Amino acid sequence: MNDVVDIAILGAGAVGQLICHQLVTAGMNVGFIGRNALRPSQQTLSFTPLVSANNCQQQPQEIHYSVPIFAADALDNIRLVIVCVKAYQVLDALAPLLKHLPSQCHILLLHNGMGPHLALAPLIDGQAGGRGLSLGTTSQGVLRQTRWQIKQTGQGLTQFGHFAGLPLDEHYRRALLHAIPGSEWVDAIIPCLWQKLAVNATINPLTAIHNCNNGTLAQPKFYDTISNILDELVNVATHDGISLDRHYVQERVYRVIELTAANYSSMHQDIAHQRRTEIDQINGYICERAKAHNLSAPANTKVWGLVKQLEAEHHRGIS
Ligand code: KPL
């Protein structure tokens, strides 16, 4: 058996650790890139699986396992980097690593929101040796309990697709689909990212602004705001050449509200913990694309502004 670690995850947040767990469980050799690591080390991770619906009496067993952490300049064997940092960190985290990654190493972005792929594609496309960029989105629910301890809170669809440069090698494609439950490879990933953007552009800012869980948004008083955000999003996407089914998009948002009713969105948690949010890459992205097409997007502009205000209040220490 080949024990060389050839897959690296950049970003050890909740999603990064979940993907790591799923790949390790499927027998793949995975490690994390330690952005400030000077020498290689090992880290023990803990994972609590989902309680299965027909076995809710039994407490799920916590699983512990160890994975390598690489120094950023020791990445010669890496053939696939899965980027799980927040959308606003992608460029700063990845750009300095590109010179240390082998020329045939493929990059896969997996984060909420949109935008970084546009800035990254020219850096990947022009590389000698044949680098490639794929994009992905996941709706799996996961909660980080302590620094290296996560708990899966929900199943969900994960979609991957090619975006620029050379396609991901078939071996890695198959491995990802085998390892990640409910995952699929799609021919056109950008429409899938817009659909996920619709979920995040409604649930995330509204739960943060109204300090509520996802399920609260099923109340009729939120209907018009959700509708307006989605009208604008679908219109902007159309001008970007992406045709979305308006009815289906809204149905999907309400399905997620129902399925994750008890959860607090990632943006709600970011505001609650006084962290920066991904609002610029979610509603901000919609507003920027609207501006590029000379369209107005008042509902998205409003929630973008309100969340920026919440971020600024925390920054100034007001709560
Ligand atoms: O992706 C999410 C998030 O919180 O970022 C949703 C689907 C809204 C679940 O909370």
Short mmCIF file of C-alpha atoms and ligand atoms in Angstrom, two decimals:
data_model
loop_
_atom_site.label_atom_id
_atom_site.label_comp_id
_atom_site.label_asym_id
_atom_site.label_seq_id
_atom_site.Cartn_x
_atom_site.Cartn_y
_atom_site.Cartn_z
CA MET A 1 0.00 0.00 0.00
CA ASN A 2 1.24 3.50 -0.82
CA ASP A 3 1.50 5.53 2.39
CA VAL A 4 2.60 8.81 0.86
CA VAL A 5 0.25 11.58 1.92
CA ASP A 6 -0.87 13.12 -1.36
CA ILE A 7 -3.97 15.08 -0.29
CA ALA A 8 -3.67 18.20 1.84
CA ILE A 9 -6.43 20.24 3.42
CA LEU A 10 -5.93 23.95 3.87
CA GLY A 11 -8.17 25.21 6.67
CA ALA A 12 -8.84 23.10 9.76
CA GLY A 13 -12.22 24.57 10.63
CA ALA A 14 -15.34 22.44 11.04
CA VAL A 15 -15.74 21.62 7.32
CA GLY A 16 -12.01 20.96 6.83
CA GLN A 17 -12.00 18.51 9.74
CA LEU A 18 -15.18 16.81 8.53
CA ILE A 19 -13.74 16.27 5.03
CA CYS A 20 -10.49 15.05 6.61
CA HIS A 21 -12.40 12.53 8.71
CA GLN A 22 -14.36 11.28 5.70
CA LEU A 23 -11.25 10.86 3.55
CA VAL A 24 -9.27 9.13 6.32
CA THR A 25 -12.22 6.77 6.96
CA ALA A 26 -12.21 5.86 3.25
CA GLY A 27 -8.53 4.90 3.56
CA MET A 28 -6.97 7.97 1.98
CA ASN A 29 -3.71 9.58 3.06
CA VAL A 30 -4.57 13.09 4.16
CA GLY A 31 -2.90 15.86 6.15
CA PHE A 32 -3.41 19.52 6.97
CA ILE A 33 -1.23 22.36 5.78
CA GLY A 34 -0.07 24.24 8.87
CA ARG A 35 0.19 27.79 7.64
CA ASN A 36 2.61 28.76 10.38
CA ALA A 37 4.14 25.32 10.92
CA LEU A 38 7.92 25.29 10.68
CA ARG A 39 8.29 21.53 10.93
CA PRO A 40 5.96 18.54 10.38
CA SER A 41 3.88 17.31 13.31
CA GLN A 42 0.86 15.12 14.09
CA GLN A 43 -2.50 16.17 15.46
CA THR A 44 -5.17 14.05 17.12
CA LEU A 45 -8.70 14.83 15.90
CA SER A 46 -12.01 13.80 17.51
CA PHE A 47 -15.16 13.19 15.55
CA THR A 48 -18.67 12.46 16.81
CA PRO A 49 -20.87 10.98 14.07
CA LEU A 50 -24.51 11.74 13.50
CA VAL A 51 -27.03 9.72 15.52
CA SER A 52 -28.78 7.57 12.95
CA ALA A 53 -32.56 8.07 12.76
CA ASN A 54 -33.34 4.42 13.59
CA ASN A 55 -30.82 4.27 16.42
CA CYS A 56 -31.52 7.44 18.38
CA GLN A 57 -31.36 5.61 21.76
CA GLN A 58 -27.66 4.95 21.42
CA GLN A 59 -25.05 7.63 22.15
CA PRO A 60 -22.72 7.96 19.14
CA GLN A 61 -19.14 6.90 19.86
CA GLU A 62 -16.50 9.60 19.59
CA ILE A 63 -13.73 8.56 17.19
CA HIS A 64 -10.11 9.69 17.62
CA TYR A 65 -7.43 9.58 14.97
CA SER A 66 -4.16 11.22 14.14
CA VAL A 67 -3.25 13.17 10.98
CA PRO A 68 -0.04 14.84 9.82
CA ILE A 69 0.39 18.62 9.72
CA PHE A 70 2.78 19.76 6.99
CA ALA A 71 5.00 22.78 6.98
CA ALA A 72 4.05 25.05 4.07
CA ASP A 73 7.35 24.42 2.26
CA ALA A 74 7.19 20.59 2.43
CA LEU A 75 4.41 19.88 -0.03
CA ASP A 76 6.32 18.03 -2.79
CA ASN A 77 4.10 14.93 -2.71
CA ILE A 78 0.77 16.75 -2.65
CA ARG A 79 -1.40 16.17 -5.73
CA LEU A 80 -4.67 17.64 -4.43
CA VAL A 81 -5.24 20.58 -2.07
CA ILE A 82 -8.75 20.97 -0.68
CA VAL A 83 -9.21 24.58 0.43
CA CYS A 84 -11.67 24.86 3.32
CA VAL A 85 -10.76 28.28 4.73
CA LYS A 86 -13.37 31.06 4.84
CA ALA A 87 -14.05 32.70 1.45
CA TYR A 88 -12.30 35.93 2.45
CA GLN A 89 -9.12 34.02 3.40
CA VAL A 90 -8.76 31.95 0.21
CA LEU A 91 -6.42 34.21 -1.77
CA ASP A 92 -4.18 35.21 1.13
CA ALA A 93 -3.91 31.62 2.34
CA LEU A 94 -3.37 29.95 -1.03
CA ALA A 95 -1.32 32.40 -3.12
CA PRO A 96 1.90 32.04 -1.05
CA LEU A 97 1.60 28.22 -1.18
CA LEU A 98 1.37 27.96 -4.97
CA LYS A 99 5.15 28.16 -5.41
CA HIS A 100 5.63 25.25 -2.97
CA LEU A 101 3.05 22.96 -4.61
CA PRO A 102 4.11 20.63 -7.43
CA SER A 103 3.10 21.92 -10.85
CA GLN A 104 0.58 19.09 -11.36
CA CYS A 105 -1.18 19.68 -8.03
CA HIS A 106 -4.92 20.31 -8.38
CA ILE A 107 -6.79 22.87 -6.26
CA LEU A 108 -10.35 22.33 -5.00
CA LEU A 109 -12.17 25.23 -3.32
CA LEU A 110 -14.88 24.32 -0.80
CA HIS A 111 -16.34 27.33 0.99
CA ASN A 112 -19.54 29.34 1.36
CA GLY A 113 -20.04 32.35 -0.90
CA MET A 114 -18.53 33.19 -4.27
CA GLY A 115 -15.77 35.31 -5.73
CA PRO A 116 -12.33 33.86 -4.91
CA HIS A 117 -12.47 31.50 -7.92
CA LEU A 118 -12.47 34.49 -10.30
CA ALA A 119 -9.26 35.90 -8.83
CA LEU A 120 -7.63 32.49 -8.54
CA ALA A 121 -8.36 31.09 -12.01
CA PRO A 122 -5.74 33.24 -13.84
CA LEU A 123 -3.08 32.15 -11.31
CA ILE A 124 -3.94 28.49 -11.97
CA ASP A 125 -4.66 28.60 -15.70
CA GLY A 126 -1.36 30.18 -16.69
CA GLN A 127 0.80 27.71 -14.70
CA ALA A 128 3.24 25.48 -16.51
CA GLY A 129 2.79 21.75 -15.85
CA GLY A 130 -0.97 21.69 -15.95
CA ARG A 131 -2.61 22.79 -12.76
CA GLY A 132 -6.38 22.73 -12.47
CA LEU A 133 -9.08 24.32 -10.34
CA SER A 134 -12.29 22.63 -9.24
CA LEU A 135 -15.03 24.13 -7.08
CA GLY A 136 -17.35 22.53 -4.59
CA THR A 137 -20.14 23.24 -2.17
CA THR A 138 -21.37 21.22 0.78
CA SER A 139 -24.52 21.33 2.89
CA GLN A 140 -23.31 18.80 5.46
CA GLY A 141 -23.93 20.08 8.96
CA VAL A 142 -20.97 20.12 11.34
CA LEU A 143 -20.13 21.89 14.57
CA ARG A 144 -16.67 22.55 15.98
CA GLN A 145 -16.78 21.84 19.72
CA THR A 146 -13.17 22.56 20.61
CA ARG A 147 -10.14 23.33 18.40
CA TRP A 148 -9.73 19.72 17.15
CA GLN A 149 -13.11 18.24 18.05
CA ILE A 150 -16.10 18.23 15.73
CA LYS A 151 -19.56 16.77 15.72
CA GLN A 152 -21.60 16.04 12.61
CA THR A 153 -25.04 17.67 12.93
CA GLY A 154 -26.62 16.87 9.57
CA GLN A 155 -26.29 15.07 6.29
CA GLY A 156 -26.42 17.05 3.08
CA LEU A 157 -25.58 17.28 -0.57
CA THR A 158 -21.97 17.91 -1.63
CA GLN A 159 -21.31 18.90 -5.24
CA PHE A 160 -18.02 19.24 -7.09
CA GLY A 161 -17.22 20.34 -10.62
CA HIS A 162 -14.41 21.51 -12.85
CA PHE A 163 -13.75 25.21 -13.27
CA ALA A 164 -10.36 26.04 -14.88
CA GLY A 165 -7.13 24.48 -16.12
CA LEU A 166 -6.72 20.71 -16.25
CA PRO A 167 -9.53 18.51 -14.87
CA LEU A 168 -8.98 16.64 -11.62
CA ASP A 169 -7.42 13.23 -12.17
CA GLU A 170 -10.01 10.43 -12.30
CA HIS A 171 -8.37 8.64 -9.33
CA TYR A 172 -9.01 11.61 -7.00
CA ARG A 173 -12.46 12.27 -8.40
CA ARG A 174 -13.55 8.74 -7.64
CA ALA A 175 -11.89 8.81 -4.24
CA LEU A 176 -13.74 11.99 -3.22
CA LEU A 177 -17.12 10.67 -4.35
CA HIS A 178 -16.49 7.37 -2.59
CA ALA A 179 -15.41 9.05 0.67
CA ILE A 180 -18.00 11.83 1.03
CA PRO A 181 -21.56 10.59 1.57
CA GLY A 182 -24.15 12.30 -0.65
CA SER A 183 -21.55 13.73 -3.03
CA GLU A 184 -21.74 14.09 -6.79
CA TRP A 185 -19.62 15.40 -9.65
CA VAL A 186 -21.56 17.83 -11.85
CA ASP A 187 -20.84 19.06 -15.38
CA ALA A 188 -21.71 22.66 -14.51
CA ILE A 189 -20.70 23.67 -10.98
CA ILE A 190 -21.41 27.43 -11.24
CA PRO A 191 -25.24 27.07 -11.25
CA CYS A 192 -24.90 24.79 -8.18
CA LEU A 193 -22.86 27.46 -6.42
CA TRP A 194 -25.55 30.06 -7.21
CA GLN A 195 -28.20 27.77 -5.76
CA LYS A 196 -26.19 27.35 -2.56
CA LEU A 197 -25.59 31.12 -2.61
CA ALA A 198 -29.38 31.57 -2.52
CA VAL A 199 -29.53 29.49 0.69
CA ASN A 200 -26.70 31.44 2.30
CA ALA A 201 -27.89 34.86 1.04
CA THR A 202 -31.21 34.46 2.84
CA ILE A 203 -30.69 32.26 5.90
CA ASN A 204 -27.27 33.54 6.97
CA PRO A 205 -27.80 37.33 7.14
CA LEU A 206 -31.39 37.11 8.42
CA THR A 207 -30.49 34.77 11.30
CA ALA A 208 -27.55 37.05 12.17
CA ILE A 209 -29.62 40.27 12.01
CA HIS A 210 -32.61 38.85 13.91
CA ASN A 211 -30.49 36.77 16.30
CA CYS A 212 -32.51 33.62 15.70
CA ASN A 213 -32.13 30.01 14.61
CA ASN A 214 -32.76 28.93 11.01
CA GLY A 215 -36.29 27.63 11.75
CA THR A 216 -37.53 31.06 12.88
CA LEU A 217 -37.28 32.21 9.26
CA ALA A 218 -40.29 30.05 8.36
CA GLN A 219 -42.47 32.73 10.04
CA PRO A 220 -44.58 34.68 7.51
CA LYS A 221 -43.03 38.01 8.51
CA PHE A 222 -39.76 37.00 6.79
CA TYR A 223 -41.41 35.90 3.55
CA ASP A 224 -41.18 39.18 1.63
CA THR A 225 -37.55 39.81 2.52
CA ILE A 226 -36.58 36.26 1.50
CA SER A 227 -38.54 36.68 -1.75
CA ASN A 228 -36.92 40.02 -2.57
CA ILE A 229 -33.39 38.71 -1.92
CA LEU A 230 -34.11 35.75 -4.21
CA ASP A 231 -35.72 37.87 -6.97
CA GLU A 232 -32.58 39.99 -7.13
CA LEU A 233 -30.25 36.98 -6.97
CA VAL A 234 -32.01 35.18 -9.82
CA ASN A 235 -32.03 38.34 -11.93
CA VAL A 236 -28.30 38.98 -11.37
CA ALA A 237 -27.49 35.33 -12.11
CA THR A 238 -29.43 35.58 -15.38
CA HIS A 239 -27.33 38.59 -16.38
CA ASP A 240 -24.24 36.53 -15.49
CA GLY A 241 -25.43 33.88 -17.96
CA ILE A 242 -26.74 31.48 -15.29
CA SER A 243 -30.36 30.51 -15.57
CA LEU A 244 -31.95 29.51 -12.25
CA ASP A 245 -35.45 28.22 -11.68
CA ARG A 246 -36.90 30.91 -9.37
CA HIS A 247 -39.52 28.58 -7.92
CA TYR A 248 -37.02 25.78 -7.25
CA VAL A 249 -34.56 28.19 -5.60
CA GLN A 250 -37.19 29.37 -3.11
CA GLU A 251 -38.33 25.81 -2.43
CA ARG A 252 -34.75 24.84 -1.67
CA VAL A 253 -34.32 27.74 0.77
CA TYR A 254 -37.48 26.76 2.67
CA ARG A 255 -36.45 23.09 2.67
CA VAL A 256 -33.12 24.00 4.28
CA ILE A 257 -34.95 26.21 6.82
CA GLU A 258 -37.09 23.23 7.73
CA LEU A 259 -34.31 20.61 7.76
CA THR A 260 -31.94 22.78 9.83
CA ALA A 261 -34.64 24.48 11.94
CA ALA A 262 -32.83 24.03 15.26
CA ASN A 263 -29.40 25.09 13.91
CA TYR A 264 -27.79 28.50 14.10
CA SER A 265 -26.28 29.50 10.75
CA SER A 266 -22.53 29.97 10.39
CA MET A 267 -23.07 33.74 10.07
CA HIS A 268 -25.12 33.83 13.25
CA GLN A 269 -22.28 31.99 15.00
CA ASP A 270 -19.66 34.33 13.51
CA ILE A 271 -21.52 37.38 14.83
CA ALA A 272 -22.17 35.71 18.20
CA HIS A 273 -18.42 34.99 18.55
CA GLN A 274 -17.46 38.43 17.23
CA ARG A 275 -15.71 36.97 14.17
CA ARG A 276 -15.61 38.35 10.67
CA THR A 277 -18.46 36.97 8.51
CA GLU A 278 -18.59 35.89 4.86
CA ILE A 279 -21.20 38.56 4.02
CA ASP A 280 -18.93 40.23 1.40
CA GLN A 281 -18.71 36.93 -0.52
CA ILE A 282 -22.45 36.22 -0.14
CA ASN A 283 -24.81 39.24 -0.42
CA GLY A 284 -21.81 41.46 -1.20
CA TYR A 285 -21.00 39.27 -4.21
CA ILE A 286 -24.60 39.56 -5.47
CA CYS A 287 -24.43 43.38 -5.11
CA GLU A 288 -21.09 43.54 -6.93
CA ARG A 289 -22.36 41.42 -9.83
CA ALA A 290 -25.56 43.56 -9.89
CA LYS A 291 -23.42 46.70 -10.14
CA ALA A 292 -21.40 45.14 -12.99
CA HIS A 293 -24.67 44.74 -14.91
CA ASN A 294 -26.09 48.15 -13.92
CA LEU A 295 -28.82 46.51 -11.87
CA SER A 296 -30.03 47.58 -8.46
CA ALA A 297 -30.24 45.06 -5.62
CA PRO A 298 -31.82 46.91 -2.67
CA ALA A 299 -32.76 43.88 -0.55
CA ASN A 300 -29.26 42.40 -0.76
CA THR A 301 -27.66 45.82 -0.22
CA LYS A 302 -29.76 46.29 2.91
CA VAL A 303 -28.81 42.99 4.59
CA TRP A 304 -25.17 43.41 3.47
CA GLY A 305 -25.11 46.81 5.21
CA LEU A 306 -26.83 45.55 8.37
CA VAL A 307 -24.40 42.66 8.81
CA LYS A 308 -21.41 44.96 8.17
CA GLN A 309 -22.86 47.19 10.89
CA LEU A 310 -23.03 44.23 13.32
CA GLU A 311 -19.41 43.34 12.49
CA ALA A 312 -18.34 46.96 13.05
CA GLU A 313 -20.22 47.19 16.38
CA HIS A 314 -18.37 44.14 17.66
CA HIS A 315 -15.13 45.57 16.39
CA ARG A 316 -15.75 48.73 18.42
CA GLY A 317 -16.76 46.61 21.42
CA ILE A 318 -20.49 47.51 21.38
CA SER A 319 -22.85 44.65 22.07
O1 KPL B 1 -24.72 26.73 5.08
C1 KPL B 1 -25.33 27.13 6.04
C2 KPL B 1 -24.61 27.99 6.98
O2 KPL B 1 -24.97 28.09 8.13
O3 KPL B 1 -23.60 28.57 6.53
C3 KPL B 1 -26.78 26.79 6.23
C4 KPL B 1 -27.19 25.84 5.14
C5 KPL B 1 -27.59 28.04 6.17
C6 KPL B 1 -27.09 26.01 7.49
O4 KPL B 1 -27.11 26.75 8.63
#
